[in-house]
Coordinates of C-alpha atoms and ligand atoms in Angstrom, one line a residue:
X1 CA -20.8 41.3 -0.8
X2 CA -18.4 40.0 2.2
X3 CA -15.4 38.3 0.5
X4 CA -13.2 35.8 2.4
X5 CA -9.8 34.8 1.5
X6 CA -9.2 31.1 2.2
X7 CA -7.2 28.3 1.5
X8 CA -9.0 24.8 1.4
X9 CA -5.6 23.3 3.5
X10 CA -5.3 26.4 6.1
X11 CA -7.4 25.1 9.0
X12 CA -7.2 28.8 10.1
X13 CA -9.3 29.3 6.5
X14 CA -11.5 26.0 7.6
X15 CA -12.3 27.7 10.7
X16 CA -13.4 30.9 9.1
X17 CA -15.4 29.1 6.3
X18 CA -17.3 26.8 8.5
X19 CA -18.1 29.8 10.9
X20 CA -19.3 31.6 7.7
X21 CA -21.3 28.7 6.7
X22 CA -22.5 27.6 10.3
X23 CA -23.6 31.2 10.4
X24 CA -25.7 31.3 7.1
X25 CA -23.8 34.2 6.3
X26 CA -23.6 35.0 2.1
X27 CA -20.1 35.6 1.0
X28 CA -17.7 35.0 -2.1
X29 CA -15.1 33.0 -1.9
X30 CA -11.3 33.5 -3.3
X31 CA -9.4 30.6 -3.0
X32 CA -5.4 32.6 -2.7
X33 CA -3.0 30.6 -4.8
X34 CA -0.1 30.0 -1.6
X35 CA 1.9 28.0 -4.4
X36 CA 2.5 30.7 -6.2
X37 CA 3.1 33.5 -4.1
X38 CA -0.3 35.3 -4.8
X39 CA -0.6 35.7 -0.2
X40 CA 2.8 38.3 -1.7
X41 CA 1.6 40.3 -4.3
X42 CA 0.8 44.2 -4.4
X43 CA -2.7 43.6 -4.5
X44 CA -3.6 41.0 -1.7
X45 CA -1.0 42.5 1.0
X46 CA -3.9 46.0 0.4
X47 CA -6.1 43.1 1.8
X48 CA -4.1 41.6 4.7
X49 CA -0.4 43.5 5.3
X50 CA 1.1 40.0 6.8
X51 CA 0.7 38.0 3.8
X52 CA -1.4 35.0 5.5
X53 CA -5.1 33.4 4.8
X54 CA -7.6 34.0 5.9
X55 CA -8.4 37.3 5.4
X56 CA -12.0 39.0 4.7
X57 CA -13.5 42.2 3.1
X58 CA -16.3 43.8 4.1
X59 CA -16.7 47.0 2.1
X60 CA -14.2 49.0 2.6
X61 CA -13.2 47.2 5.9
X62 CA -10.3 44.6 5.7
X63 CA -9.8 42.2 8.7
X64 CA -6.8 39.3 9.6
X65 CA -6.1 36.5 11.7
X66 CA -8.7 33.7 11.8
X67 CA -10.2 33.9 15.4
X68 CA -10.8 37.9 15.2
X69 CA -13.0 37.2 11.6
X70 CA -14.6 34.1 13.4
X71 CA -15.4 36.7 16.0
X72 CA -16.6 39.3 13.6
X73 CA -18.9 37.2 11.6
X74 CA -20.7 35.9 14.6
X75 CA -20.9 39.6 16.0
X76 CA -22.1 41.1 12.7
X77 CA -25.0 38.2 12.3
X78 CA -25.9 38.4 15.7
X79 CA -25.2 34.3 15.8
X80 CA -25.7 31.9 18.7
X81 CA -22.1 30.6 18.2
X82 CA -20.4 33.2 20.3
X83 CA -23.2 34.2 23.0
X84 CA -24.0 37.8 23.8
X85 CA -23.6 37.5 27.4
X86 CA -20.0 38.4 28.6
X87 CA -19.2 35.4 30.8
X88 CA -20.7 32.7 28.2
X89 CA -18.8 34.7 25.8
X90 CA -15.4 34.9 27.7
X91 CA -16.1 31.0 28.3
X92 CA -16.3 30.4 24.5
X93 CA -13.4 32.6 24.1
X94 CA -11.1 30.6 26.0
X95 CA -11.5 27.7 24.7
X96 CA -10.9 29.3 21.6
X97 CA -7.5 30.6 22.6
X98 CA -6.4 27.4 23.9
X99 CA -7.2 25.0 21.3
X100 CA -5.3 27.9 19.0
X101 CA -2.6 27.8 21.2
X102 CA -2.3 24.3 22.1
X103 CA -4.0 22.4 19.2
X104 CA -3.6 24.1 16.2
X105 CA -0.3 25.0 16.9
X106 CA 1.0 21.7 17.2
X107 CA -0.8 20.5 14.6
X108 CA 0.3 23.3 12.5
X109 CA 4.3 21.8 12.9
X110 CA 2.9 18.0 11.9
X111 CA 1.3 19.5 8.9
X112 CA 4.2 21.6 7.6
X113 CA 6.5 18.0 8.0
X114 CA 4.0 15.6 7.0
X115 CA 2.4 17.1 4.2
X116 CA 4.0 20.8 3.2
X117 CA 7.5 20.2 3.1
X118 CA 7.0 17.2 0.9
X119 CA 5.2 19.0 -1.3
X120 CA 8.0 21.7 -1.6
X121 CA 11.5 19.4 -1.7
X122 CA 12.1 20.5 1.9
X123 CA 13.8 18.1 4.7
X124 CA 11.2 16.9 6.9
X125 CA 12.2 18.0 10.7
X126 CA 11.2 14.7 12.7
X127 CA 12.4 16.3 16.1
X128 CA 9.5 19.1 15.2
X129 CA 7.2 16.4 14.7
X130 CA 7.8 14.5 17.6
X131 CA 6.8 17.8 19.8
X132 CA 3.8 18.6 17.8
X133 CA 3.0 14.9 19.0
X134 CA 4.4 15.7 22.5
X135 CA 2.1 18.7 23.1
X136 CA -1.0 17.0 21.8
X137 CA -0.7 14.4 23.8
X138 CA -1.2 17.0 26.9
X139 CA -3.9 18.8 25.4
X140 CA -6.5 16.4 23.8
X141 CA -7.3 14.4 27.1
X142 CA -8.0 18.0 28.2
X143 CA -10.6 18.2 25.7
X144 CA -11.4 14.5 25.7
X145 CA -12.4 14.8 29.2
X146 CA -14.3 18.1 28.5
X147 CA -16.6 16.4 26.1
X148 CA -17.5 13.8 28.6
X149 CA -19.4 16.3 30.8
X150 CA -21.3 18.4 27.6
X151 CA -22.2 17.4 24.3
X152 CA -20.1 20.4 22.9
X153 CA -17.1 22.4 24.3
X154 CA -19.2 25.2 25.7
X155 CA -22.1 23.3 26.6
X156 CA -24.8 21.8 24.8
X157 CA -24.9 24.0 21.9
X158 CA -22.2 24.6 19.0
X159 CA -19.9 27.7 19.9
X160 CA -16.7 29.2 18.0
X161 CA -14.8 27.0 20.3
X162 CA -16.0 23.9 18.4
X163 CA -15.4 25.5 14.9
X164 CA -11.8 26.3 16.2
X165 CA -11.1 23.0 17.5
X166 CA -13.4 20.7 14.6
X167 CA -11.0 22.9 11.7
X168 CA -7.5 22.1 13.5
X169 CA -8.2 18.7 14.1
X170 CA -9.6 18.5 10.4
X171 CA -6.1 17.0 8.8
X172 CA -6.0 14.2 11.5
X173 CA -6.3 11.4 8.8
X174 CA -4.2 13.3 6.1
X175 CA -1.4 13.9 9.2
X176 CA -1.8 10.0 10.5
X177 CA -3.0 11.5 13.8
X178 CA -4.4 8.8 15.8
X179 CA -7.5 10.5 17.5
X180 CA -8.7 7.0 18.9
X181 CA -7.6 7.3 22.2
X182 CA -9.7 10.0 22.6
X183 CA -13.3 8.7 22.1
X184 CA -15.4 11.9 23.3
X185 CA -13.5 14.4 20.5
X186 CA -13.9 11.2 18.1
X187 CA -17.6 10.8 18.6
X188 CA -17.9 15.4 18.7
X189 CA -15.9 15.3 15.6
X190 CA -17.9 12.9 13.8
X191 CA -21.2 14.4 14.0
X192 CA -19.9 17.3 13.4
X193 CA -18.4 16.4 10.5
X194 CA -21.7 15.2 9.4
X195 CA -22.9 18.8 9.8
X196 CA -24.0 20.6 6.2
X197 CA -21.6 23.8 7.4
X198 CA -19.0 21.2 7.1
X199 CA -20.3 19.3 4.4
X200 CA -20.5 22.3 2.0
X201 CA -16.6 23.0 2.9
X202 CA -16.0 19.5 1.8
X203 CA -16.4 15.9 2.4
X204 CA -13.2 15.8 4.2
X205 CA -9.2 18.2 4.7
X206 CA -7.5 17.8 1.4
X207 CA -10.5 16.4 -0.9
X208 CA -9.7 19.8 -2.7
X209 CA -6.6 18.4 -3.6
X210 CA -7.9 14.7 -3.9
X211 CA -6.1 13.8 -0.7
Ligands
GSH1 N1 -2.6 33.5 13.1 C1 -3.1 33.5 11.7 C2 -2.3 32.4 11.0 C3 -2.4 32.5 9.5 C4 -1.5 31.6 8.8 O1 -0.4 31.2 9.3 N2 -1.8 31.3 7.5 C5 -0.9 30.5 6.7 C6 -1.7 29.3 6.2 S1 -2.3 28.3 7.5 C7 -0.5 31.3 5.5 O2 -1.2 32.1 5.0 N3 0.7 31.0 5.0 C8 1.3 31.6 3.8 C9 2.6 32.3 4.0 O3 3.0 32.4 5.2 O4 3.2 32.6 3.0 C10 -4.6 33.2 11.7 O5 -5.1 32.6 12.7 O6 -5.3 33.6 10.7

């Protein structure tokens, strides 16, 4: 059976397990222990060489980085979330890249501040968050004003390029992210969230961990 390689704080993982789910695929799950190394050992760098989550096994065919197994999983179950066509796809794809680029990214530096580095004894970098906050700032009205003209990013059904953005925008509330002056991607977010490929993740980022 497919095996994915996730952690429940990753929001790469989230977007590769609510793909999965959003896609009715069957798969196990193994939750990597990041605390203690285990992305390090012998026998998980045979599964993904850089060391990160998500990763996924199909067979005897091993696969990294987040988007690419998003991609894969749609292709292999022949899902509606990345369309066949090659513009609608290359649309989907874009928005993809750029919420990976400019969303999660940021989001990424917030998280390691706010909620890693404490965890760990480490200083907390405010300049770091401050630009995280900086660059959000330019990309969410983007999106904002994207979901005033379509119920979702790519139109008016779910794509990839929700998943992507619905997974980095999941620690909002655990980051104190304010997402309220952004009313489109609040209203998007919370039906999504109300969706039972999220749902079966969990009720909400961190729950795992009783966040
Ligand atoms: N570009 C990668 C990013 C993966 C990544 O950075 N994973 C982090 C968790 S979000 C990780 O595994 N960190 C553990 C480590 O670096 O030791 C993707 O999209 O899959």
């Amino acid at each position: 059976m497919l095996k994915l390689f996730l952690h429940p704080l990753s929001t790469p993982s989230l977007g590769v397990e609510f793909t999965a789910h959003a896609a009715a695929i069957n798969f196990e799950k193994k939750v990597v222990n990041l605390q203690s190394g285990e992305q390090r050992s012998d026998e998980y760098l045979s599964i993904n060489p850089t060391g990160k989550v998500p990763a996924l096994r199909d067979a005897e065919f091993r696969l990294s980085e987040s988007l690419t197994i998003m991609r894969y999983l749609a292709k292999c179950h022949e899902s509606d979330l990345l369309p066949s066509d090659l513009k609608s796809q290359s649309r989907v794809e874009q928005w993809m890249d750029y919420v990976a680029h400019h969303v999660r990214t940021p989001m990424n530096r917030i998280q390691f501040n706010r909620l890693v580095a404490p965890m760990l004894g480490e200083p907390i970098d405010e300049k770091s968050i401050a630009l995280g906050l900086r660059f959000l700032e330019q990309s969410l009205p983007i999106l904002d004003l994207k979901l005033t003209e379509t119920e979702y990013i790519c139109g008016n059904s779910l794509s990839l390029a929700d998943i992507t953005l619905l997974a980095s925008l999941d620690p909002s509330e655990a980051l104190q992210i304010d997402l309220k002056p952004y009313p489109f991607i609040s209203r998007w977010r919370q039906a999504l969230r109300e969706r039972d490929f999220y749902q079966t993740v969990h009720t909400h980022f961190g729950a795992e961990i009783g966040l």
